[in-house]
Amino acid sequence: MKIIASLALALATTLTLHGQTRTVVNPDFDSNTANINFSITEVALSDSATAVKADIYQLRNNWVRLVPGCYLHGRSTGKNYPMREIRGMGAGEKVTMRDSTYISTSMIFPPLDKADTVFDFIEPGGWEITGLKLNSPENNAPVTHVSGTVNDNPDCSWLILAEANKDIRVNKCRIIPVREGKFEFDLKSPDQIVYSLSPGNEYLNGSWRSTFFFTEGGDVEITIGDRESPITVTGGKLTQELSRLEDRNSEIINTRVGNNPNSIRFNEMLDTEEAYTEDFKNIMSEMGRLRRNNITPSDSLFEKFNNLVSNDNHYTPEARQLKENIDNLVLQIQNEWVDTLGTIKSPVALFMFARNMMFAAPSAERTLEVFSREFADTLTDHPYHKYLSALANARTAVPGNKYPDFTAPDLNGNMLTLSELINGKVAVIDLWASWCGPCRRHSMAMIPIYEKYKDKGFTVVGIARENGSTKAMENAIERDGYPWTNLVELNDRAGIWSKYQAGNGGGKIVLVDRNGTIIAVDPTPEEIISAIGE
């Protein structure tokens, strides 16, 4: 769901003229296909050529390259403009990052047709940035000036800026360069919403810190230290309120959960592996042996692993009971915290409510109850309020409720409505993604059931959560062999994952009966067959 009317970065597009050359600095764009280490910083236009400057980021001792076949695609004319030359690195050359974690390059293309004021950059099989704009409309939205320093973190040459609560694998993000330990940018936004800023090198390593700030005008200063240091944020009334509430909530959870006897015992068992069953330890030992010998574990081994972990059956009975006790305590604390937020009539509470829903927090049900009661006539024009209202007015995807309906395109661009596809049938609604290995394995496990019962009132409808394009989805369907109708949720445009409270993961499977009532979430094969009536 798009919850911001317009956004301009200063970072925002700026134009300069040099003789007969027009230069567009940091052009805005429509979407970002998970380009968390590739950024177009400048486009220089002349009658003889189009020069595109880019920064490429990577971890030290890793390599990057640009293939010779890069091209620009004009949105208005449909023309492709092939790359003529590349400077700063060789076309197709692997450049290993030794002394730095970024490299700047310039690519030369033919001159763009004057009608192509919007174009795509495409590296076949690699980076893509779509909807690059040479002309960005001016707006009078308030400007939030963000500046800061990065200390004792020499590999952090870039930051990732994204709208908070949005998964940057499928939503737009911007790269903020860090040079000589400093960064600076402006955000224009008509609404007071939250953005996150994360060190790019940490994100590539798979574990990263994030800091949050509101676009409320004025100055925000951020200090990022090494991995052992907290990120500090100063400036902005709402930003400071958010920081205080986050700290308070963390303190409550750490104190009440950390000092709980169930938690202490559970952690002791984890440290000694006493918590795990022998079957699970054997599977982990086998997977470790295979990986040490550079052998990919079989699908059946992955399936055994997933079956154990998905139902907490990798834990012994004692450990499973302890975990259940801890989960119940966490839910109690979260529900109490939601009640507290209900008394805070500010965008900060709305943001934290929205985050609960977007990440499918255990307290999601209480969140909608408190929101509906306490914010019925408060901040009703705020984007987070509109998002939460839409969820409150819809039925949540839990057993006993009717499934949330939606309309989405198939791979041919045909707009299909879920209710029309599954009406009167026992159905599996399969939320998956090409980049999600576990949910693809779960989807493949349903193929035999579908083939056996498809003529007996049973069907499956897949919805793939993809970013930028459907290429990876098409390859996954061909490789895995899904025989049912598959729709696509591209860059979270329809907000389907939010409607189904699927969080930011890749998948969720919902089983519904012939009346459209949800029977189970993430059902076992036995539950599916039982629902069909065999």
Coordinates of C-alpha atoms in Angstrom, one line a residue:
M1 CA 0.0 0.0 0.0
K2 CA 1.4 3.4 -0.9
I3 CA 1.1 5.5 2.2
I4 CA 2.9 8.6 1.1
A5 CA 1.5 11.0 -1.4
S6 CA 4.8 12.3 -2.8
L7 CA 8.4 12.2 -1.9
A8 CA 11.3 14.3 -3.2
L9 CA 14.9 13.9 -2.2
A10 CA 17.4 16.7 -2.4
L11 CA 19.3 14.1 -2.8
A12 CA 16.4 15.5 -4.8
T13 CA 17.0 16.1 -8.5
T14 CA 19.0 19.2 -9.4
L15 CA 19.8 20.5 -12.8
T16 CA 23.0 22.2 -14.0
L17 CA 23.9 23.4 -17.4
H18 CA 27.5 23.3 -18.9
G19 CA 27.4 24.7 -22.4
Q20 CA 25.2 22.4 -24.3
T21 CA 25.1 19.7 -21.6
R22 CA 22.3 19.4 -19.1
T23 CA 23.2 17.5 -15.9
V24 CA 20.7 15.8 -13.7
V25 CA 22.1 15.0 -10.2
N26 CA 20.7 12.1 -8.2
P27 CA 17.7 11.5 -10.5
D28 CA 14.5 10.2 -8.8
F29 CA 13.1 6.9 -10.0
D30 CA 10.0 4.7 -9.6
S31 CA 11.3 1.5 -8.2
N32 CA 14.3 -0.2 -6.9
T33 CA 15.0 -3.8 -7.7
A34 CA 16.8 -4.6 -4.5
N35 CA 19.7 -2.3 -5.5
I36 CA 21.2 -1.8 -2.1
N37 CA 24.7 -1.5 -3.5
F38 CA 24.2 0.2 -6.9
S39 CA 23.3 3.9 -7.3
I40 CA 23.0 6.2 -10.3
T41 CA 24.3 9.6 -9.1
E42 CA 24.3 11.7 -12.3
V43 CA 23.0 11.8 -15.8
A44 CA 24.6 14.2 -18.3
L45 CA 22.7 14.9 -21.5
S46 CA 24.1 16.3 -24.7
D47 CA 23.4 16.2 -28.4
S48 CA 26.2 13.6 -28.9
A49 CA 25.9 11.3 -25.8
T50 CA 24.2 10.4 -22.5
A51 CA 26.7 9.9 -19.7
V52 CA 25.5 8.0 -16.7
K53 CA 27.6 8.0 -13.5
A54 CA 27.1 5.3 -10.9
D55 CA 28.5 4.2 -7.6
I56 CA 28.9 0.5 -7.0
Y57 CA 29.3 -0.8 -3.4
Q58 CA 30.6 -4.1 -2.1
L59 CA 32.2 -5.7 0.9
R60 CA 36.0 -5.7 1.0
N61 CA 37.7 -8.6 -0.9
N62 CA 34.5 -9.2 -2.9
W63 CA 34.2 -8.2 -6.6
V64 CA 31.8 -6.3 -8.8
R65 CA 31.4 -5.9 -12.5
L66 CA 29.2 -4.4 -15.2
V67 CA 28.5 -6.5 -18.2
P68 CA 29.0 -5.1 -21.7
G69 CA 25.4 -5.3 -22.7
C70 CA 24.0 -2.5 -20.4
Y71 CA 21.4 -0.3 -22.1
L72 CA 18.9 2.4 -21.4
H73 CA 15.3 1.9 -22.3
G74 CA 13.2 5.0 -23.2
R75 CA 9.7 4.8 -21.7
S76 CA 8.0 7.1 -24.3
T77 CA 9.7 5.9 -27.5
G78 CA 10.4 2.3 -26.6
K79 CA 13.9 2.8 -27.9
N80 CA 16.9 0.9 -26.4
Y81 CA 20.2 2.8 -26.1
P82 CA 23.2 0.4 -25.9
M83 CA 26.2 1.3 -23.9
R84 CA 29.1 2.6 -26.0
E85 CA 31.8 2.9 -23.5
I86 CA 32.5 2.4 -19.8
R87 CA 35.0 4.4 -17.7
G88 CA 36.5 3.7 -14.3
M89 CA 36.4 -0.1 -14.9
G90 CA 36.4 -2.4 -17.9
A91 CA 33.2 -3.8 -19.4
G92 CA 32.8 -7.3 -17.9
E93 CA 35.9 -6.8 -15.8
K94 CA 35.7 -8.2 -12.2
V95 CA 36.9 -5.5 -9.9
T96 CA 37.9 -6.7 -6.4
M97 CA 37.4 -4.3 -3.6
R98 CA 40.7 -4.1 -1.8
D99 CA 41.3 -0.6 -0.4
S100 CA 37.7 0.6 -0.5
T101 CA 34.1 -0.6 -0.4
Y102 CA 32.9 1.4 -3.4
I103 CA 33.9 2.3 -7.0
S104 CA 32.6 5.1 -9.2
T105 CA 32.1 4.5 -12.9
S106 CA 30.7 6.4 -15.9
M107 CA 28.9 4.7 -18.8
I108 CA 28.4 6.4 -22.2
F109 CA 25.2 5.8 -24.2
P110 CA 23.8 7.4 -27.4
P111 CA 21.9 10.7 -26.9
L112 CA 18.3 10.2 -25.6
D113 CA 15.4 11.2 -27.7
K114 CA 13.9 14.4 -26.2
A115 CA 10.6 12.5 -25.6
D116 CA 12.4 10.0 -23.3
T117 CA 12.4 12.1 -20.1
V118 CA 11.7 8.8 -18.2
F119 CA 13.9 5.8 -18.8
D120 CA 15.2 2.5 -17.4
F121 CA 18.7 1.4 -16.7
I122 CA 19.2 -2.3 -17.4
E123 CA 22.2 -4.5 -17.0
P124 CA 21.1 -7.9 -18.4
G125 CA 20.9 -10.4 -15.6
G126 CA 22.1 -7.8 -13.1
W127 CA 21.2 -4.3 -11.8
E128 CA 18.0 -2.6 -12.9
I129 CA 16.7 0.9 -12.0
T130 CA 13.3 1.6 -13.5
G131 CA 11.6 4.9 -14.1
L132 CA 14.6 7.2 -13.9
K133 CA 13.2 10.8 -14.2
L134 CA 15.0 13.6 -15.9
N135 CA 12.3 16.1 -14.9
S136 CA 11.0 16.0 -11.3
P137 CA 8.1 18.2 -10.3
E138 CA 8.7 20.8 -7.6
N139 CA 6.7 20.6 -4.4
N140 CA 6.5 22.8 -1.3
A141 CA 6.6 19.9 1.2
P142 CA 8.6 20.5 4.4
V143 CA 12.3 19.7 4.3
T144 CA 13.9 17.4 6.9
H145 CA 17.7 17.9 6.8
V146 CA 19.6 14.8 7.8
S147 CA 23.3 14.9 8.5
G148 CA 25.7 12.8 10.5
T149 CA 29.0 11.0 10.9
V150 CA 30.2 7.4 10.7
N151 CA 32.9 6.6 13.2
D152 CA 35.2 3.6 13.6
N153 CA 33.5 1.9 10.7
P154 CA 35.8 2.4 7.7
D155 CA 33.9 -0.1 5.5
C156 CA 30.7 1.8 5.8
S157 CA 30.9 3.9 2.7
W158 CA 27.1 4.0 2.1
L159 CA 23.8 4.0 4.0
I160 CA 20.5 2.6 2.9
L161 CA 17.5 5.0 3.2
A162 CA 14.0 3.5 3.1
E163 CA 10.5 4.1 4.3
A164 CA 10.2 2.3 7.6
N165 CA 8.0 -0.7 7.8
K166 CA 8.7 -1.4 4.2
D167 CA 10.7 -4.4 3.1
I168 CA 13.6 -3.1 1.0
R169 CA 13.7 -6.3 -1.0
V170 CA 10.5 -5.3 -2.7
N171 CA 10.2 -1.6 -2.1
K172 CA 12.1 1.5 -3.1
C173 CA 15.2 2.6 -1.2
R174 CA 17.9 5.1 -1.8
I175 CA 21.7 4.9 -1.3
I176 CA 23.3 7.7 0.8
P177 CA 27.0 8.0 0.2
V178 CA 29.4 8.3 3.2
R179 CA 32.6 10.2 2.3
E180 CA 35.4 10.8 4.8
G181 CA 33.0 9.6 7.5
K182 CA 30.2 12.1 6.8
F183 CA 26.9 12.1 5.1
E184 CA 24.1 14.6 4.4
F185 CA 20.8 14.7 2.6
D186 CA 17.4 16.4 2.5
L187 CA 14.0 14.7 2.5
K188 CA 10.8 16.5 1.3
S189 CA 7.6 14.9 2.5
P190 CA 4.1 16.3 2.9
D191 CA 3.4 13.8 5.8
Q192 CA 5.1 13.1 9.1
I193 CA 6.2 9.5 8.4
V194 CA 9.2 7.4 9.5
Y195 CA 12.3 6.5 7.5
S196 CA 15.0 4.1 8.4
L197 CA 18.8 4.4 7.8
S198 CA 21.0 1.4 7.8
P199 CA 24.8 0.9 7.2
G200 CA 25.1 -0.7 3.7
N201 CA 28.1 -2.9 4.6
E202 CA 26.2 -4.4 7.6
Y203 CA 23.2 -5.2 5.4
L204 CA 25.3 -7.1 2.9
N205 CA 26.7 -9.1 5.8
G206 CA 23.2 -10.2 6.7
S207 CA 22.9 -8.5 10.1
W208 CA 22.4 -4.8 10.4
R209 CA 21.4 -2.0 12.6
S210 CA 18.7 0.6 11.7
T211 CA 17.8 4.0 13.1
F212 CA 14.5 5.7 12.6
F213 CA 13.5 9.3 12.2
F214 CA 10.3 11.3 11.3
T215 CA 10.0 13.6 8.3
E216 CA 8.8 16.5 10.4
G217 CA 11.0 19.3 9.0
G218 CA 14.0 20.8 10.7
D219 CA 17.3 19.1 11.4
V220 CA 18.1 15.6 12.4
E221 CA 21.6 14.5 13.3
I222 CA 22.7 10.8 13.4
T223 CA 25.9 9.3 14.7
I224 CA 26.8 5.8 13.7
G225 CA 29.7 4.0 15.4
D226 CA 31.1 0.5 15.2
R227 CA 28.9 -2.6 15.6
E228 CA 29.2 -2.5 19.4
S229 CA 28.0 1.1 19.7
P230 CA 24.4 2.3 19.6
I231 CA 23.3 4.6 16.8
T232 CA 22.3 8.0 18.2
V233 CA 19.7 10.4 16.8
T234 CA 19.1 14.0 17.9
G235 CA 16.6 16.5 16.7
G236 CA 12.9 16.4 15.9
K237 CA 10.2 16.2 18.5
L238 CA 8.5 13.1 17.1
T239 CA 11.8 11.4 16.4
Q240 CA 12.8 11.9 20.1
E241 CA 9.4 10.7 21.3
L242 CA 9.8 7.6 19.2
S243 CA 13.3 7.0 20.5
R244 CA 12.1 7.3 24.2
L245 CA 9.2 4.9 23.6
E246 CA 11.4 2.4 21.9
D247 CA 13.9 2.5 24.8
R248 CA 11.1 2.2 27.3
N249 CA 9.5 -0.8 25.6
S250 CA 12.9 -2.6 25.2
E251 CA 13.6 -2.1 28.9
I252 CA 10.3 -3.6 29.9
I253 CA 10.7 -6.6 27.8
N254 CA 14.4 -7.2 28.8
T255 CA 13.6 -6.9 32.5
R256 CA 10.4 -9.0 32.6
V257 CA 11.4 -11.6 30.1
G258 CA 15.1 -11.7 30.9
N259 CA 14.5 -12.3 34.6
N260 CA 11.7 -14.8 34.1
P261 CA 12.6 -18.3 35.4
N262 CA 11.3 -19.9 32.2
S263 CA 13.7 -17.7 30.1
I264 CA 16.6 -18.5 32.3
R265 CA 16.1 -22.2 32.2
F266 CA 15.4 -22.1 28.4
N267 CA 18.6 -20.3 27.7
E268 CA 20.5 -22.7 29.8
M269 CA 19.1 -25.6 27.7
L270 CA 20.0 -23.8 24.5
D271 CA 23.6 -23.3 25.6
T272 CA 24.1 -27.0 26.2
E273 CA 21.9 -28.2 23.3
E274 CA 19.8 -29.9 25.9
A275 CA 16.8 -28.2 24.3
Y276 CA 17.0 -30.1 21.0
T277 CA 15.7 -33.5 20.1
E278 CA 18.1 -36.2 18.8
D279 CA 16.4 -36.1 15.4
F280 CA 17.1 -32.4 15.0
K281 CA 20.7 -32.7 16.2
N282 CA 21.3 -35.5 13.7
I283 CA 19.8 -33.4 10.8
M284 CA 22.0 -30.4 11.8
S285 CA 25.0 -32.6 12.0
E286 CA 24.3 -34.1 8.5
M287 CA 23.7 -30.6 7.0
G288 CA 26.9 -29.4 8.5
R289 CA 28.8 -32.3 7.1
L290 CA 27.4 -31.8 3.6
R291 CA 28.2 -28.1 3.6
R292 CA 31.8 -28.7 4.7
N293 CA 32.1 -30.9 1.7
N294 CA 30.5 -28.3 -0.6
I295 CA 27.5 -30.6 -1.1
T296 CA 24.0 -29.0 -1.3
P297 CA 21.6 -30.8 1.2
S298 CA 18.8 -32.6 -0.6
D299 CA 15.2 -31.3 -0.7
S300 CA 14.1 -34.2 1.5
L301 CA 16.6 -33.2 4.2
F302 CA 15.4 -29.6 4.0
E303 CA 11.8 -30.8 4.3
K304 CA 12.6 -32.8 7.4
F305 CA 14.3 -29.7 8.9
N306 CA 11.4 -27.4 8.1
N307 CA 8.8 -29.9 9.4
L308 CA 10.6 -30.0 12.7
V309 CA 11.3 -26.3 13.1
S310 CA 7.9 -25.0 11.8
N311 CA 6.0 -26.7 14.7
D312 CA 8.8 -26.3 17.3
N313 CA 9.2 -30.1 17.2
H314 CA 13.0 -29.6 17.1
Y315 CA 12.7 -28.9 20.8
T316 CA 12.3 -31.5 23.6
P317 CA 8.9 -31.5 25.4
E318 CA 10.4 -29.5 28.3
A319 CA 12.0 -26.9 26.1
R320 CA 8.8 -26.6 24.0
Q321 CA 6.7 -25.9 27.2
L322 CA 9.2 -23.4 28.4
K323 CA 9.1 -21.6 25.0
E324 CA 5.3 -21.6 25.1
N325 CA 5.4 -20.0 28.6
I326 CA 7.8 -17.3 27.3
D327 CA 5.7 -16.6 24.2
N328 CA 2.6 -16.2 26.4
L329 CA 4.5 -13.7 28.6
V330 CA 5.8 -11.7 25.6
L331 CA 2.3 -11.5 24.2
Q332 CA 1.0 -10.3 27.6
I333 CA 3.7 -7.6 27.7
Q334 CA 3.0 -6.6 24.1
N335 CA -0.7 -6.3 24.7
E336 CA -0.1 -4.1 27.7
W337 CA 2.2 -2.0 25.6
V338 CA -0.4 -1.5 22.9
D339 CA -2.8 -0.4 25.6
T340 CA -0.2 2.2 26.7
L341 CA 0.2 3.5 23.1
G342 CA -3.5 3.9 22.9
T343 CA -3.2 6.8 25.4
I344 CA -0.6 8.6 23.2
K345 CA -2.4 10.6 20.6
S346 CA 0.4 11.2 18.2
P347 CA 1.8 9.9 14.8
V348 CA 4.4 8.0 16.9
A349 CA 1.7 5.6 18.3
L350 CA 0.2 5.2 14.8
F351 CA 3.6 4.3 13.4
M352 CA 4.1 1.7 16.2
F353 CA 0.6 0.3 15.6
A354 CA 1.3 0.1 11.8
R355 CA 4.6 -1.7 12.4
N356 CA 2.8 -4.3 14.6
M357 CA 0.5 -5.0 11.7
M358 CA 3.1 -5.0 8.9
F359 CA 5.4 -7.4 10.8
A360 CA 2.5 -9.6 12.0
A361 CA 3.3 -9.0 15.7
P362 CA 1.6 -11.4 18.2
S363 CA -0.2 -8.3 19.5
A364 CA -1.7 -7.5 16.0
E365 CA -5.3 -8.4 17.1
R366 CA -5.1 -6.1 20.2
T367 CA -3.5 -3.4 18.1
L368 CA -6.5 -3.1 15.8
E369 CA -8.9 -3.2 18.8
V370 CA -7.1 -0.3 20.6
F371 CA -6.6 1.6 17.4
S372 CA -10.3 1.4 16.5
R373 CA -11.3 2.5 20.0
E374 CA -8.8 5.2 20.7
F375 CA -8.1 6.8 17.3
A376 CA -11.6 6.7 15.7
D377 CA -11.6 10.5 15.3
T378 CA -7.9 11.3 15.9
L379 CA -5.3 12.0 13.2
T380 CA -7.6 10.6 10.6
D381 CA -5.8 12.2 7.6
H382 CA -2.5 10.6 8.5
P383 CA -1.2 7.9 6.1
Y384 CA -0.7 5.4 9.0
H385 CA -4.3 6.0 10.2
K386 CA -5.6 5.3 6.7
Y387 CA -3.5 2.1 6.5
L388 CA -4.7 0.9 9.9
S389 CA -8.3 1.8 9.1
A390 CA -8.2 -0.3 5.9
L391 CA -7.0 -3.3 8.0
A392 CA -9.6 -2.7 10.7
N393 CA -12.4 -2.6 8.2
A394 CA -11.2 -5.9 6.7
R395 CA -11.3 -9.3 8.3
T396 CA -7.9 -10.5 9.6
A397 CA -6.5 -13.7 8.1
V398 CA -7.1 -16.1 11.0
P399 CA -9.0 -19.3 11.3
G400 CA -12.7 -18.7 11.6
N401 CA -12.7 -15.5 9.5
K402 CA -13.4 -15.1 5.8
Y403 CA -10.2 -14.7 3.7
P404 CA -9.3 -11.1 2.6
D405 CA -10.2 -10.8 -1.1
F406 CA -8.0 -9.0 -3.6
T407 CA -7.4 -8.4 -7.3
A408 CA -3.9 -8.9 -8.8
P409 CA -2.4 -9.5 -12.3
D410 CA -1.2 -12.8 -13.7
L411 CA 1.9 -13.1 -15.7
N412 CA 0.0 -12.0 -18.9
G413 CA -1.2 -8.8 -17.2
N414 CA -4.8 -10.0 -16.7
M415 CA -6.3 -8.7 -13.5
L416 CA -7.9 -11.6 -11.6
T417 CA -9.9 -11.5 -8.5
L418 CA -9.2 -14.2 -5.9
S419 CA -12.9 -14.8 -4.9
E420 CA -13.7 -15.6 -8.6
L421 CA -10.9 -18.1 -8.8
I422 CA -11.8 -20.1 -5.6
N423 CA -15.5 -19.6 -5.2
G424 CA -17.2 -22.8 -4.0
K425 CA -14.0 -24.7 -3.7
V426 CA -11.6 -25.9 -0.9
A427 CA -8.6 -23.7 -1.7
V428 CA -5.1 -23.0 -0.7
I429 CA -4.0 -19.4 -1.0
D430 CA -0.2 -19.6 -1.4
L431 CA 1.7 -16.5 -0.6
W432 CA 5.3 -17.1 -1.9
A433 CA 8.3 -15.4 -3.4
S434 CA 11.0 -16.5 -5.9
W435 CA 13.7 -15.5 -3.3
C436 CA 12.1 -17.5 -0.5
G437 CA 13.5 -21.1 -0.5
P438 CA 11.4 -22.5 2.4
C439 CA 8.1 -21.3 0.9
R440 CA 9.0 -22.6 -2.5
R441 CA 9.7 -26.0 -1.0
H442 CA 6.3 -25.8 0.8
S443 CA 4.6 -24.9 -2.5
M444 CA 6.3 -27.9 -4.3
A445 CA 5.0 -30.2 -1.6
M446 CA 1.4 -29.3 -2.5
I447 CA 1.8 -30.3 -6.2
P448 CA 0.9 -34.0 -5.6
I449 CA -2.2 -33.0 -3.6
Y450 CA -3.3 -30.5 -6.3
E451 CA -2.9 -33.1 -9.1
K452 CA -4.8 -35.7 -7.2
Y453 CA -7.7 -33.5 -6.1
K454 CA -8.0 -30.7 -8.6
D455 CA -11.0 -32.3 -10.2
K456 CA -12.7 -32.9 -6.8
G457 CA -13.4 -29.3 -5.8
F458 CA -9.9 -28.3 -4.7
T459 CA -7.6 -25.6 -6.1
V460 CA -4.5 -23.6 -5.3
V461 CA -3.9 -19.9 -6.2
G462 CA -0.3 -18.6 -5.8
I463 CA 0.6 -15.0 -5.3
A464 CA 4.3 -14.2 -5.7
R465 CA 5.8 -11.3 -3.9
E466 CA 8.4 -9.9 -6.3
N467 CA 10.5 -6.8 -6.8
G468 CA 11.1 -4.9 -10.0
S469 CA 10.1 -7.5 -12.5
T470 CA 8.6 -11.0 -12.8
K471 CA 11.6 -12.6 -14.4
A472 CA 12.7 -14.5 -11.2
M473 CA 9.1 -15.6 -10.6
E474 CA 8.8 -17.0 -14.1
N475 CA 12.0 -18.9 -13.7
A476 CA 10.9 -20.3 -10.3
I477 CA 7.5 -21.5 -11.7
E478 CA 9.3 -23.2 -14.6
R479 CA 11.9 -24.8 -12.4
D480 CA 9.5 -25.9 -9.6
G481 CA 6.6 -26.8 -11.9
Y482 CA 3.6 -25.1 -10.2
P483 CA 0.6 -26.2 -12.2
W484 CA -2.0 -23.7 -10.8
T485 CA -2.8 -20.1 -11.4
N486 CA -0.1 -17.7 -10.1
L487 CA -0.7 -14.0 -9.6
V488 CA 2.0 -11.4 -8.8
E489 CA 2.3 -8.8 -6.0
L490 CA 4.9 -6.5 -7.5
N491 CA 6.6 -4.1 -5.1
D492 CA 3.8 -4.5 -2.6
R493 CA 1.4 -2.5 -4.8
A494 CA -1.8 -4.2 -3.6
G495 CA -0.7 -4.5 0.0
I496 CA -1.6 -8.2 0.0
W497 CA 1.0 -9.3 2.5
S498 CA -0.3 -6.7 4.9
K499 CA -3.9 -7.8 4.4
Y500 CA -2.8 -11.4 5.3
Q501 CA -0.5 -10.2 8.1
A502 CA 2.3 -12.2 6.5
G503 CA 5.0 -9.9 7.9
N504 CA 8.1 -9.2 5.8
G505 CA 8.8 -12.9 5.1
G506 CA 8.4 -14.6 1.8
G507 CA 5.4 -16.7 2.4
K508 CA 2.2 -17.8 4.1
I509 CA -0.2 -20.6 3.2
V510 CA -3.9 -20.1 4.0
L511 CA -6.5 -23.0 3.7
V512 CA -10.1 -22.0 3.2
D513 CA -13.3 -24.1 3.0
R514 CA -16.0 -23.9 0.2
N515 CA -17.7 -21.1 2.0
G516 CA -14.5 -19.0 2.1
T517 CA -13.9 -19.5 5.8
I518 CA -10.2 -19.9 6.8
I519 CA -9.7 -23.3 8.3
A520 CA -5.9 -23.2 8.9
V521 CA -2.8 -21.1 8.4
D522 CA 0.3 -22.9 7.2
P523 CA -1.6 -26.2 7.1
T524 CA -0.1 -29.7 7.0
P525 CA -0.8 -31.9 4.0
E526 CA -3.1 -34.0 6.2
E527 CA -5.2 -30.9 7.1
I528 CA -5.6 -30.0 3.4
I529 CA -6.7 -33.5 2.5
S530 CA -9.1 -33.6 5.5
A531 CA -10.7 -30.3 4.4
I532 CA -11.2 -31.7 0.9
G533 CA -13.2 -34.5 2.5
E534 CA -11.1 -37.5 1.4

